[in-house]
Amino acid sequence: ATRLFVAGSASHAGKSTVCLGVLEAAVERYGADAVAYCKAATQDERPDAVARWCAARGVECVSGADCPIVYYAGFTRAFLDGGAYASEDWLDRAAATVARLADGRRVVVIDGVGYPAVGSVCGTSNADVAARLKAPVCVVCKSGVGGAIDEVNFAAAFFAARDVPVLGCVLNKAATTGFYAATQILAPLRAYFNKSRRALYGVVRPPASKIEDDARSG
């Protein structure tokens, strides 16, 4: 199966939004039985929007309390005290889960947690996990031009330290009007990424309801 690790440059960058988009496209192309989703590590065991979508579409999903790595309150202290298994044990759990999901399927989407270095103190950062899973990365970051490019390059450097390739990026939460509107930033972004080894996969605009609210408030 093709594996894709979706990582955020920061917490709440929009990883779930991008995962949903990739999953929807994969299901349309291959069918629900050929696609799976895994939240490899989490800080929140509650069901989320991706898990609900997977349940509705019949896509096998591992998330919430079933995640291979759950950063519960006190996890870091327990790890440093030697009471939370070793790094390799957690990475092995993630690898076994993804291997099971990948068996007989075409696509497995793996969702990161927080920003790239989350879990680094335990040897289970997003880069450590992606390296163990042999999964290339798509970085999700806030929309913009210079700042967005900087975030992508900063994240890519962290993953490169674990020999994990970053294929490209998606910019999320683009402005609807003004200097940083999606229509205004695409040209300079394409100018940069056309010369880069990484792809710009897209700029995500707000949903129509948000645009309408902004128009009314303006």
Short mmCIF file of C-alpha atoms in Angstrom, two decimals, residues 2-217:
data_model
loop_
_atom_site.label_atom_id
_atom_site.label_comp_id
_atom_site.label_asym_id
_atom_site.label_seq_id
_atom_site.Cartn_x
_atom_site.Cartn_y
_atom_site.Cartn_z
CA THR A 2 1.05 3.58 -0.61
CA ARG A 3 1.69 5.28 2.73
CA LEU A 4 1.39 9.02 3.29
CA PHE A 5 2.23 10.75 6.56
CA VAL A 6 0.39 14.06 7.03
CA ALA A 7 2.30 16.32 9.41
CA GLY A 8 1.55 19.79 10.70
CA SER A 9 4.11 22.57 10.98
CA ALA A 10 2.27 23.53 14.18
CA SER A 11 -0.64 22.31 16.28
CA HIS A 12 -4.05 22.90 14.68
CA ALA A 13 -2.47 23.52 11.28
CA GLY A 14 -5.23 21.58 9.54
CA LYS A 15 -3.93 18.01 9.36
CA SER A 16 -7.41 16.53 9.79
CA THR A 17 -8.77 18.67 6.95
CA VAL A 18 -6.04 17.47 4.59
CA CYS A 19 -6.40 13.85 5.74
CA LEU A 20 -10.11 14.01 4.96
CA GLY A 21 -9.39 15.37 1.49
CA VAL A 22 -6.84 12.66 0.71
CA LEU A 23 -9.09 9.94 2.11
CA GLU A 24 -12.08 11.13 0.09
CA ALA A 25 -10.01 11.17 -3.12
CA ALA A 26 -8.59 7.71 -2.38
CA VAL A 27 -12.02 6.24 -1.67
CA GLU A 28 -13.41 7.71 -4.88
CA ARG A 29 -10.57 6.14 -6.85
CA TYR A 30 -10.06 2.78 -5.13
CA GLY A 31 -13.12 2.16 -2.96
CA ALA A 32 -13.46 2.18 0.83
CA ASP A 33 -12.11 -1.35 1.26
CA ALA A 34 -8.79 -0.34 -0.30
CA VAL A 35 -8.17 2.64 2.00
CA ALA A 36 -7.29 2.95 5.71
CA TYR A 37 -6.50 5.70 8.19
CA CYS A 38 -4.23 5.64 11.23
CA LYS A 39 -3.64 8.25 13.87
CA ALA A 40 -0.21 6.98 14.86
CA ALA A 41 0.05 9.08 18.01
CA THR A 42 -2.38 11.27 19.90
CA GLN A 43 -2.75 13.56 22.88
CA ASP A 44 -6.54 13.31 22.80
CA GLU A 45 -8.35 9.96 23.00
CA ARG A 46 -11.77 11.33 22.05
CA PRO A 47 -13.28 10.42 18.65
CA ASP A 48 -12.60 13.13 16.08
CA ALA A 49 -14.03 14.23 12.74
CA VAL A 50 -11.83 11.85 10.74
CA ALA A 51 -12.92 8.87 12.82
CA ARG A 52 -16.57 9.81 12.34
CA TRP A 53 -16.03 10.20 8.58
CA CYS A 54 -14.32 6.81 8.37
CA ALA A 55 -17.17 5.15 10.25
CA ALA A 56 -19.71 6.73 7.91
CA ARG A 57 -17.80 5.74 4.76
CA GLY A 58 -16.76 2.25 5.86
CA VAL A 59 -13.03 3.02 5.93
CA GLU A 60 -11.00 1.11 8.51
CA CYS A 61 -9.67 3.55 11.06
CA VAL A 62 -7.35 3.42 14.06
CA SER A 63 -7.59 6.52 16.24
CA GLY A 64 -8.47 7.81 19.69
CA ALA A 65 -7.81 5.38 22.52
CA ASP A 66 -6.75 2.74 19.97
CA CYS A 67 -3.79 4.78 18.69
CA PRO A 68 -0.49 2.91 18.90
CA ILE A 69 1.00 5.80 20.88
CA VAL A 70 -1.15 7.72 23.36
CA TYR A 71 0.50 10.63 25.14
CA TYR A 72 -1.58 10.53 28.31
CA ALA A 73 -1.09 13.07 31.08
CA GLY A 74 2.22 12.23 32.73
CA PHE A 75 3.52 10.13 29.82
CA THR A 76 6.79 12.04 29.48
CA ARG A 77 7.63 11.76 33.19
CA ALA A 78 6.76 8.08 33.19
CA PHE A 79 8.98 7.53 30.16
CA LEU A 80 11.91 9.37 31.70
CA ASP A 81 11.44 7.36 34.90
CA GLY A 82 11.57 4.14 32.90
CA GLY A 83 7.92 3.29 33.48
CA ALA A 84 6.49 3.71 29.97
CA TYR A 85 8.38 1.17 27.83
CA ALA A 86 11.21 2.10 25.45
CA SER A 87 11.07 4.20 22.28
CA GLU A 88 11.43 1.14 20.06
CA ASP A 89 8.46 -0.53 21.77
CA TRP A 90 6.19 2.38 20.82
CA LEU A 91 7.58 2.61 17.31
CA ASP A 92 7.11 -1.13 16.87
CA ARG A 93 3.48 -0.76 17.91
CA ALA A 94 2.94 1.94 15.31
CA ALA A 95 4.70 -0.13 12.64
CA ALA A 96 2.65 -3.23 13.42
CA THR A 97 -0.61 -1.27 13.29
CA VAL A 98 0.18 0.35 9.95
CA ALA A 99 1.46 -2.93 8.49
CA ARG A 100 -1.85 -4.57 9.37
CA LEU A 101 -3.83 -1.73 7.82
CA ALA A 102 -1.65 -1.75 4.69
CA ASP A 103 -2.06 -5.46 4.04
CA GLY A 104 -4.17 -5.88 0.90
CA ARG A 105 -4.95 -2.16 0.58
CA ARG A 106 -3.92 0.55 -1.85
CA VAL A 107 -3.59 3.60 0.43
CA VAL A 108 -2.94 4.20 4.13
CA VAL A 109 -3.13 7.79 5.39
CA ILE A 110 -1.16 8.32 8.60
CA ASP A 111 -2.01 11.38 10.68
CA GLY A 112 0.69 13.08 12.73
CA VAL A 113 0.27 14.81 16.07
CA GLY A 114 0.88 18.49 16.81
CA TYR A 115 4.10 19.91 15.38
CA PRO A 116 6.99 17.80 14.02
CA ALA A 117 8.96 17.47 17.27
CA VAL A 118 6.06 16.33 19.49
CA GLY A 119 7.27 13.19 21.28
CA SER A 120 10.96 13.82 20.61
CA VAL A 121 11.85 13.52 24.30
CA CYS A 122 10.60 9.93 24.11
CA GLY A 123 12.19 9.14 20.74
CA THR A 124 8.76 9.03 19.13
CA SER A 125 8.55 12.37 17.32
CA ASN A 126 6.59 12.62 14.10
CA ALA A 127 9.88 12.20 12.25
CA ASP A 128 10.80 9.11 14.27
CA VAL A 129 7.40 7.58 13.57
CA ALA A 130 7.44 8.45 9.86
CA ALA A 131 10.94 6.99 9.53
CA ARG A 132 9.89 3.76 11.23
CA LEU A 133 6.82 3.51 8.99
CA LYS A 134 8.83 4.34 5.85
CA ALA A 135 6.19 6.94 4.99
CA PRO A 136 6.95 10.14 3.05
CA VAL A 137 5.47 13.35 4.40
CA CYS A 138 3.08 16.06 3.30
CA VAL A 139 3.40 19.15 5.52
CA VAL A 140 0.34 21.21 6.38
CA CYS A 141 0.92 24.80 7.47
CA LYS A 142 -0.81 28.13 7.75
CA SER A 143 -1.37 30.06 4.56
CA GLY A 144 0.90 32.91 3.53
CA VAL A 145 4.01 33.43 1.42
CA GLY A 146 7.34 33.97 3.18
CA GLY A 147 6.17 32.68 6.56
CA ALA A 148 4.51 29.64 5.02
CA ILE A 149 7.60 28.74 3.01
CA ASP A 150 9.74 29.15 6.12
CA GLU A 151 7.46 26.79 8.06
CA VAL A 152 7.62 24.15 5.34
CA ASN A 153 11.41 24.36 5.15
CA PHE A 154 11.75 24.28 8.94
CA ALA A 155 9.56 21.17 9.17
CA ALA A 156 11.34 19.54 6.24
CA ALA A 157 14.72 20.04 7.93
CA PHE A 158 13.47 18.23 11.04
CA PHE A 159 12.23 15.27 8.99
CA ALA A 160 15.44 15.25 6.94
CA ALA A 161 17.38 14.64 10.16
CA ARG A 162 15.65 11.23 10.25
CA ASP A 163 16.06 10.70 6.49
CA VAL A 164 12.33 11.13 5.91
CA PRO A 165 11.43 12.71 2.54
CA VAL A 166 8.98 15.61 2.49
CA LEU A 167 7.07 15.44 -0.79
CA GLY A 168 5.39 18.81 -0.53
CA CYS A 169 2.87 20.90 1.35
CA VAL A 170 -0.68 22.13 1.65
CA LEU A 171 -1.38 25.62 2.94
CA ASN A 172 -4.51 25.89 5.04
CA LYS A 173 -6.89 28.64 6.12
CA ALA A 174 -6.17 31.08 3.31
CA ALA A 175 -7.55 34.57 3.64
CA THR A 176 -10.57 35.40 1.50
CA THR A 177 -9.63 39.01 0.77
CA GLY A 178 -6.69 41.34 0.96
CA PHE A 179 -2.94 41.02 0.46
CA TYR A 180 -2.84 37.37 1.57
CA ALA A 181 -5.98 36.18 -0.22
CA ALA A 182 -5.57 32.82 -1.92
CA THR A 183 -5.79 34.45 -5.33
CA GLN A 184 -2.93 36.81 -4.44
CA ILE A 185 -0.47 34.30 -2.99
CA LEU A 186 -0.61 31.49 -5.55
CA ALA A 187 1.72 33.14 -8.09
CA PRO A 188 4.65 33.80 -5.69
CA LEU A 189 4.17 30.41 -4.03
CA ARG A 190 4.29 28.63 -7.39
CA ALA A 191 7.34 30.65 -8.37
CA TYR A 192 9.15 29.31 -5.30
CA PHE A 193 7.94 25.74 -5.31
CA ASN A 194 8.49 25.31 -9.05
CA LYS A 195 12.20 25.72 -8.25
CA SER A 196 12.00 23.56 -5.15
CA ARG A 197 12.30 19.81 -4.72
CA ARG A 198 8.92 19.89 -3.01
CA ALA A 199 5.44 20.32 -4.43
CA LEU A 200 2.75 22.81 -3.54
CA TYR A 201 -0.32 20.58 -3.52
CA GLY A 202 -2.81 23.32 -2.85
CA VAL A 203 -4.12 26.21 -0.82
CA VAL A 204 -7.23 25.46 1.22
CA ARG A 205 -9.82 28.20 1.31
CA PRO A 206 -12.39 28.58 4.09
CA PRO A 207 -15.77 26.87 3.61
CA ALA A 208 -18.51 28.87 1.91
CA SER A 209 -20.29 29.47 5.23
CA LYS A 210 -17.17 31.18 6.62
CA ILE A 211 -16.84 33.39 3.54
CA GLU A 212 -20.48 34.40 3.87
CA ASP A 213 -20.02 35.22 7.57
CA ASP A 214 -16.97 37.36 6.75
CA ALA A 215 -18.90 39.19 4.05
CA ARG A 216 -21.76 39.94 6.44
CA SER A 217 -19.41 41.09 9.22
#
